[in-house]
mmCIF file of C-alpha atoms and ligand atoms in Angstrom:
data_model
loop_
_atom_site.group_PDB
_atom_site.id
_atom_site.type_symbol
_atom_site.label_atom_id
_atom_site.label_comp_id
_atom_site.label_asym_id
_atom_site.label_seq_id
_atom_site.Cartn_x
_atom_site.Cartn_y
_atom_site.Cartn_z
ATOM 1 C CA MET Q 1049 4.465 16.547 -125.972
ATOM 2 C CA ARG Q 1050 2.137 16.934 -122.149
ATOM 3 C CA ARG Q 1051 4.435 16.575 -119.786
ATOM 4 C CA THR Q 1052 3.910 13.638 -116.180
ATOM 5 C CA ILE Q 1053 2.610 14.711 -113.457
ATOM 6 C CA PRO Q 1054 4.538 12.964 -110.789
ATOM 7 C CA ILE Q 1055 2.872 13.428 -107.194
ATOM 8 C CA LEU Q 1056 5.136 12.477 -104.078
ATOM 9 C CA MET Q 1057 3.886 10.177 -101.208
ATOM 10 C CA TYR Q 1058 5.305 10.399 -98.349
ATOM 11 C CA HIS Q 1059 4.130 9.822 -94.689
ATOM 12 C CA GLN Q 1060 7.288 10.399 -91.721
ATOM 13 C CA VAL Q 1061 10.092 12.445 -92.510
ATOM 14 C CA ASP Q 1062 12.137 11.237 -89.331
ATOM 15 C CA VAL Q 1063 15.317 9.114 -88.342
ATOM 16 C CA PRO Q 1064 13.671 6.203 -89.290
ATOM 17 C CA PRO Q 1065 13.417 2.964 -86.624
ATOM 18 C CA PRO Q 1066 15.461 -0.136 -85.675
ATOM 19 C CA SER Q 1067 15.241 -1.924 -89.322
ATOM 20 C CA GLY Q 1068 12.159 -4.201 -88.679
ATOM 21 C CA THR Q 1069 9.883 -2.499 -87.052
ATOM 22 C CA PRO Q 1070 6.285 -2.120 -89.222
ATOM 23 C CA MET Q 1071 5.974 0.548 -91.738
ATOM 24 C CA ARG Q 1072 9.741 1.369 -90.960
ATOM 25 C CA GLY Q 1073 9.830 2.138 -95.165
ATOM 26 C CA MET Q 1074 7.196 4.770 -94.356
ATOM 27 C CA VAL Q 1075 10.074 7.129 -92.606
ATOM 28 C CA VAL Q 1076 12.323 8.422 -94.509
ATOM 29 C CA SER Q 1077 14.828 10.255 -92.871
ATOM 30 C CA PRO Q 1078 15.722 14.598 -92.878
ATOM 31 C CA GLY Q 1079 19.166 13.550 -94.511
ATOM 32 C CA ALA Q 1080 16.961 12.081 -97.696
ATOM 33 C CA PHE Q 1081 13.503 14.070 -98.060
ATOM 34 C CA ALA Q 1082 16.376 17.196 -97.764
ATOM 35 C CA ARG Q 1083 18.943 15.808 -100.827
ATOM 36 C CA GLN Q 1084 15.478 14.536 -102.606
ATOM 37 C CA MET Q 1085 13.970 18.202 -102.601
ATOM 38 C CA ARG Q 1086 17.302 19.354 -103.421
ATOM 39 C CA VAL Q 1087 18.141 17.486 -106.183
ATOM 40 C CA LEU Q 1088 14.193 17.952 -107.541
ATOM 41 C CA ARG Q 1089 15.424 22.043 -107.831
ATOM 42 C CA LEU Q 1090 18.652 22.038 -109.432
ATOM 43 C CA LEU Q 1091 17.113 19.240 -112.185
ATOM 44 C CA GLY Q 1092 14.050 22.225 -113.327
ATOM 45 C CA TYR Q 1093 11.927 20.842 -110.903
ATOM 46 C CA ARG Q 1094 8.628 23.240 -109.114
ATOM 47 C CA GLY Q 1095 8.351 20.964 -105.869
ATOM 48 C CA VAL Q 1096 3.890 21.821 -105.088
ATOM 49 C CA SER Q 1097 0.422 21.080 -102.987
ATOM 50 C CA LEU Q 1098 -2.107 19.728 -104.130
ATOM 51 C CA ARG Q 1099 -3.461 22.994 -104.398
ATOM 52 C CA ASP Q 1100 -1.107 24.138 -106.006
ATOM 53 C CA LEU Q 1101 -0.894 22.505 -107.844
ATOM 54 C CA GLU Q 1102 -4.106 22.494 -109.547
ATOM 55 C CA PRO Q 1103 -3.485 24.340 -112.685
ATOM 56 C CA TRP Q 1104 -0.928 21.685 -113.755
ATOM 57 C CA LEU Q 1105 -3.776 19.438 -113.472
ATOM 58 C CA ARG Q 1106 -6.303 21.212 -115.803
ATOM 59 C CA GLY Q 1107 -3.860 21.356 -118.489
ATOM 60 C CA GLU Q 1108 -3.372 25.247 -118.124
ATOM 61 C CA ARG Q 1109 0.484 24.834 -116.985
ATOM 62 C CA ASN Q 1110 3.065 22.321 -118.423
ATOM 63 C CA ASP Q 1111 6.390 23.295 -117.432
ATOM 64 C CA ARG Q 1112 8.703 20.734 -114.233
ATOM 65 C CA VAL Q 1113 6.433 20.378 -111.654
ATOM 66 C CA VAL Q 1114 5.976 17.686 -109.169
ATOM 67 C CA GLY Q 1115 3.191 17.217 -106.816
ATOM 68 C CA ILE Q 1116 4.545 16.964 -103.267
ATOM 69 C CA SER Q 1117 2.019 15.259 -100.307
ATOM 70 C CA PHE Q 1118 2.336 14.426 -96.967
ATOM 71 C CA ASP Q 1119 -0.492 11.763 -95.605
ATOM 72 C CA ASP Q 1120 -1.808 11.448 -92.277
ATOM 73 C CA GLY Q 1121 -0.854 14.676 -90.106
ATOM 74 C CA TYR Q 1122 2.194 13.664 -88.309
ATOM 75 C CA ARG Q 1123 4.368 16.808 -86.250
ATOM 76 C CA ASN Q 1124 7.626 15.562 -87.746
ATOM 77 C CA ASN Q 1125 6.541 16.681 -91.155
ATOM 78 C CA LEU Q 1126 6.906 19.864 -89.181
ATOM 79 C CA GLU Q 1127 10.102 19.802 -87.822
ATOM 80 C CA HIS Q 1128 11.359 18.199 -90.329
ATOM 81 C CA ALA Q 1129 10.185 18.273 -94.191
ATOM 82 C CA LEU Q 1130 8.703 22.730 -93.442
ATOM 83 C CA PRO Q 1131 12.241 23.600 -93.096
ATOM 84 C CA VAL Q 1132 13.316 21.487 -96.302
ATOM 85 C CA LEU Q 1133 10.237 22.867 -97.387
ATOM 86 C CA ARG Q 1134 10.931 26.197 -97.531
ATOM 87 C CA ALA Q 1135 14.256 26.150 -98.094
ATOM 88 C CA ASN Q 1136 13.920 25.440 -101.982
ATOM 89 C CA GLY Q 1137 11.126 27.581 -103.180
ATOM 90 C CA PHE Q 1138 8.131 24.769 -102.919
ATOM 91 C CA THR Q 1139 5.089 24.365 -101.376
ATOM 92 C CA ALA Q 1140 3.040 20.322 -99.910
ATOM 93 C CA THR Q 1141 -0.209 19.526 -99.344
ATOM 94 C CA CYS Q 1142 -0.695 17.490 -95.432
ATOM 95 C CA TYR Q 1143 -3.457 15.769 -95.377
ATOM 96 C CA ALA Q 1144 -5.325 15.511 -91.809
ATOM 97 C CA VAL Q 1145 -7.553 13.555 -90.522
ATOM 98 C CA SER Q 1146 -9.387 15.504 -88.623
ATOM 99 C CA ASN Q 1147 -10.547 13.897 -85.682
ATOM 100 C CA ALA Q 1148 -7.046 13.190 -84.822
ATOM 101 C CA PHE Q 1149 -5.833 16.804 -83.781
ATOM 102 C CA GLY Q 1150 -2.899 16.045 -81.516
ATOM 103 C CA GLY Q 1151 -3.175 12.450 -81.869
ATOM 104 C CA ALA Q 1152 -1.280 9.613 -83.424
ATOM 105 C CA ASN Q 1153 -1.565 6.926 -85.382
ATOM 106 C CA ASP Q 1154 -3.475 4.414 -83.422
ATOM 107 C CA TRP Q 1155 -5.095 2.827 -86.639
ATOM 108 C CA ASP Q 1156 -1.037 1.946 -87.000
ATOM 109 C CA ALA Q 1157 -1.506 0.511 -83.875
ATOM 110 C CA ALA Q 1158 -2.366 -3.223 -83.858
ATOM 111 C CA HIS Q 1159 0.051 -3.826 -87.205
ATOM 112 C CA GLY Q 1160 2.881 -3.026 -84.645
ATOM 113 C CA VAL Q 1161 4.160 0.815 -85.685
ATOM 114 C CA PRO Q 1162 5.584 2.476 -83.817
ATOM 115 C CA GLN Q 1163 2.870 5.538 -82.728
ATOM 116 C CA LYS Q 1164 3.875 8.844 -83.535
ATOM 117 C CA PRO Q 1165 2.313 12.557 -82.657
ATOM 118 C CA LEU Q 1166 0.034 13.864 -85.378
ATOM 119 C CA MET Q 1167 -0.295 18.007 -85.559
ATOM 120 C CA GLN Q 1168 -2.275 20.177 -83.338
ATOM 121 C CA ALA Q 1169 -4.896 22.756 -84.785
ATOM 122 C CA SER Q 1170 -2.275 25.050 -83.859
ATOM 123 C CA GLU Q 1171 0.954 23.376 -85.794
ATOM 124 C CA PHE Q 1172 -1.821 22.517 -89.096
ATOM 125 C CA ARG Q 1173 -1.785 26.458 -88.776
ATOM 126 C CA GLN Q 1174 2.153 26.962 -88.881
ATOM 127 C CA TRP Q 1175 2.191 24.642 -91.693
ATOM 128 C CA LEU Q 1176 -0.817 26.458 -93.346
ATOM 129 C CA ASP Q 1177 1.071 30.360 -92.541
ATOM 130 C CA ALA Q 1178 3.819 28.680 -94.204
ATOM 131 C CA GLY Q 1179 1.774 28.723 -97.339
ATOM 132 C CA MET Q 1180 1.763 24.975 -97.300
ATOM 133 C CA ASP Q 1181 -1.413 23.690 -97.352
ATOM 134 C CA VAL Q 1182 -4.228 20.971 -95.590
ATOM 135 C CA GLY Q 1183 -5.673 18.874 -97.326
ATOM 136 C CA ALA Q 1184 -8.299 15.814 -95.351
ATOM 137 C CA HIS Q 1185 -8.203 12.164 -95.615
ATOM 138 C CA SER Q 1186 -11.137 11.398 -93.908
ATOM 139 C CA ARG Q 1187 -12.629 11.705 -89.985
ATOM 140 C CA HIS Q 1188 -10.956 8.836 -88.211
ATOM 141 C CA HIS Q 1189 -8.586 7.775 -90.973
ATOM 142 C CA SER Q 1190 -11.462 4.497 -91.478
ATOM 143 C CA ASP Q 1191 -11.312 2.147 -93.982
ATOM 144 C CA LEU Q 1192 -14.372 3.412 -96.308
ATOM 145 C CA THR Q 1193 -14.600 -0.253 -98.344
ATOM 146 C CA THR Q 1194 -16.192 -1.099 -94.432
ATOM 147 C CA LEU Q 1195 -18.701 1.205 -93.676
ATOM 148 C CA ASP Q 1196 -21.690 2.064 -94.812
ATOM 149 C CA ALA Q 1197 -22.945 5.129 -97.518
ATOM 150 C CA ALA Q 1198 -23.916 6.997 -94.192
ATOM 151 C CA ARG Q 1199 -21.130 6.962 -92.400
ATOM 152 C CA ALA Q 1200 -18.775 6.909 -95.458
ATOM 153 C CA ARG Q 1201 -20.352 10.646 -96.644
ATOM 154 C CA ASP Q 1202 -20.266 11.888 -92.963
ATOM 155 C CA GLU Q 1203 -16.036 10.329 -92.936
ATOM 156 C CA ILE Q 1204 -16.007 12.327 -95.986
ATOM 157 C CA ALA Q 1205 -18.478 15.292 -96.516
ATOM 158 C CA GLY Q 1206 -17.230 16.029 -92.397
ATOM 159 C CA SER Q 1207 -13.632 15.788 -92.712
ATOM 160 C CA LYS Q 1208 -14.260 18.111 -95.214
ATOM 161 C CA ARG Q 1209 -15.873 20.981 -92.678
ATOM 162 C CA GLU Q 1210 -14.703 19.745 -89.628
ATOM 163 C CA LEU Q 1211 -10.812 20.767 -91.027
ATOM 164 C CA GLU Q 1212 -12.313 23.626 -92.882
ATOM 165 C CA SER Q 1213 -13.847 25.374 -89.455
ATOM 166 C CA ALA Q 1214 -10.766 24.060 -87.219
ATOM 167 C CA LEU Q 1215 -8.912 25.896 -89.491
ATOM 168 C CA GLN Q 1216 -10.608 28.564 -91.420
ATOM 169 C CA THR Q 1217 -8.946 27.873 -94.394
ATOM 170 C CA GLU Q 1218 -10.611 25.656 -97.792
ATOM 171 C CA VAL Q 1219 -9.926 22.344 -97.780
ATOM 172 C CA ARG Q 1220 -9.891 21.441 -101.363
ATOM 173 C CA HIS Q 1221 -7.857 18.196 -101.747
ATOM 174 C CA PHE Q 1222 -8.471 14.369 -100.263
ATOM 175 C CA CYS Q 1223 -6.458 11.297 -99.654
ATOM 176 C CA TYR Q 1224 -8.507 7.876 -99.023
ATOM 177 C CA PRO Q 1225 -7.557 6.331 -96.381
ATOM 178 C CA TYR Q 1226 -5.201 3.840 -97.110
ATOM 179 C CA GLY Q 1227 -5.771 3.904 -100.988
ATOM 180 C CA ARG Q 1228 -9.336 2.388 -99.511
ATOM 181 C CA PHE Q 1229 -12.329 3.626 -101.780
ATOM 182 C CA ASP Q 1230 -14.923 2.446 -104.682
ATOM 183 C CA ALA Q 1231 -16.849 4.749 -107.356
ATOM 184 C CA SER Q 1232 -19.326 5.138 -104.331
ATOM 185 C CA HIS Q 1233 -15.925 7.218 -102.882
ATOM 186 C CA ARG Q 1234 -15.379 8.680 -104.938
ATOM 187 C CA ALA Q 1235 -19.025 10.392 -106.838
ATOM 188 C CA LEU Q 1236 -19.379 11.364 -102.228
ATOM 189 C CA ALA Q 1237 -15.847 13.278 -102.639
ATOM 190 C CA ALA Q 1238 -17.670 15.164 -106.005
ATOM 191 C CA GLU Q 1239 -20.648 15.534 -104.002
ATOM 192 C CA ALA Q 1240 -18.762 17.266 -101.218
ATOM 193 C CA GLY Q 1241 -16.640 19.606 -103.352
ATOM 194 C CA TYR Q 1242 -13.498 17.777 -103.819
ATOM 195 C CA VAL Q 1243 -11.256 19.256 -106.548
ATOM 196 C CA THR Q 1244 -9.349 16.096 -106.597
ATOM 197 C CA ALA Q 1245 -8.269 12.495 -104.650
ATOM 198 C CA THR Q 1246 -5.716 11.242 -103.786
ATOM 199 C CA THR Q 1247 -4.791 6.906 -104.291
ATOM 200 C CA VAL Q 1248 -1.984 4.759 -103.742
ATOM 201 C CA GLN Q 1249 -2.598 3.617 -107.222
ATOM 202 C CA ARG Q 1250 1.242 4.051 -108.505
ATOM 203 C CA GLY Q 1251 2.133 5.862 -111.566
ATOM 204 C CA ARG Q 1252 2.617 9.827 -112.540
ATOM 205 C CA ALA Q 1253 -0.408 11.178 -113.078
ATOM 206 C CA ARG Q 1254 -1.053 12.778 -116.289
ATOM 207 C CA PRO Q 1255 -3.325 16.270 -117.141
ATOM 208 C CA GLY Q 1256 -7.117 14.810 -118.229
ATOM 209 C CA ASP Q 1257 -6.867 11.533 -115.308
ATOM 210 C CA ASP Q 1258 -9.737 11.146 -113.847
ATOM 211 C CA LEU Q 1259 -9.372 13.778 -110.487
ATOM 212 C CA LEU Q 1260 -10.802 12.132 -108.542
ATOM 213 C CA ALA Q 1261 -8.808 9.116 -108.084
ATOM 214 C CA LEU Q 1262 -4.982 10.352 -108.709
ATOM 215 C CA PRO Q 1263 -2.201 8.122 -108.784
ATOM 216 C CA ARG Q 1264 0.753 8.549 -106.439
ATOM 217 C CA VAL Q 1265 4.061 7.885 -106.013
ATOM 218 C CA LEU Q 1266 5.549 6.848 -102.691
ATOM 219 C CA VAL Q 1267 8.427 7.440 -101.782
ATOM 220 C CA ALA Q 1268 10.064 4.909 -98.519
ATOM 221 C CA GLN Q 1269 12.881 4.662 -96.733
ATOM 222 C CA SER Q 1270 15.205 2.692 -98.876
ATOM 223 C CA ASN Q 1271 14.743 4.737 -102.201
ATOM 224 C CA HIS Q 1272 18.741 5.616 -102.779
ATOM 225 C CA LEU Q 1273 18.199 9.147 -104.803
ATOM 226 C CA GLY Q 1274 18.680 7.387 -108.183
ATOM 227 C CA HIS Q 1275 16.230 5.454 -107.562
ATOM 228 C CA PHE Q 1276 14.029 8.669 -106.512
ATOM 229 C CA ILE Q 1277 15.224 10.414 -110.090
ATOM 230 C CA ALA Q 1278 14.065 7.366 -111.699
ATOM 231 C CA LYS Q 1279 10.544 7.589 -110.768
ATOM 232 C CA ILE Q 1280 9.955 11.368 -110.862
ATOM 233 C CA ALA Q 1281 11.583 11.104 -114.840
ATOM 234 C CA THR Q 1282 11.112 8.274 -115.484
ATOM 235 C CA GLY Q 1283 8.161 5.710 -116.948
ATOM 236 C CA TYR Q 1284 9.391 3.410 -113.916
ATOM 237 C CA GLU Q 1285 6.312 3.511 -112.019
ATOM 238 C CA ASP Q 1286 4.089 4.207 -114.767
ATOM 239 C CA ARG Q 1287 4.025 0.192 -115.460
ATOM 240 C CA TYR Q 1288 2.070 -0.201 -113.189
ATOM 241 C CA ARG Q 1289 -0.478 1.714 -113.747
HETATM 242 ZN ZN1 ZN M 1287 -2.988 7.233 -93.598
#
């Protein structure tokens, strides 16, 4: 039997802001993140970046694995997640907004989401040098479905070029901002040469899935450890597929 391939979706790993703060659920505390990674390791899962996940997605490996991804490129991923990943022997992909190095999540500002610093190029280099992977998350965190074809191509292909040039690494993986895309954006991701593209569609990926429209498992601030395990090891998330 083919195993499922849960791809975890995180955003920030930091002390959560006060209750009532918009998008607070997207901030997982460092302690919770450490417990989640530890329990994965104790259950026999390998936690890997999208780059390292490729053999499982192609059906060449079938042992226990979980993909780990972080959207947007927050500096707190470097501060709080990287040491935990390394301590467990895991890798992860951070999806960077190529025109926002050293900036903040200003695309969220209108919704009252607290502004948090994004990694600079030198910090992404530290992330890469530790064996982690960087994927692309467009140039400006644009909702692709609001753009004409030329601008959508610039966001999708342009972010790959910008990241590869700034970080001197091959960028093989894409993540649709806000999870918003249609068949034309999928085609543009293929044209740009991405191996995978992830979405916010809920569910665990499976070998044979469309690699340019992969579902993920959202890990939220409110998920206690039992819930986290159920999302990975049971069909809990798959009913949304
Ligand atoms: Zn994002």
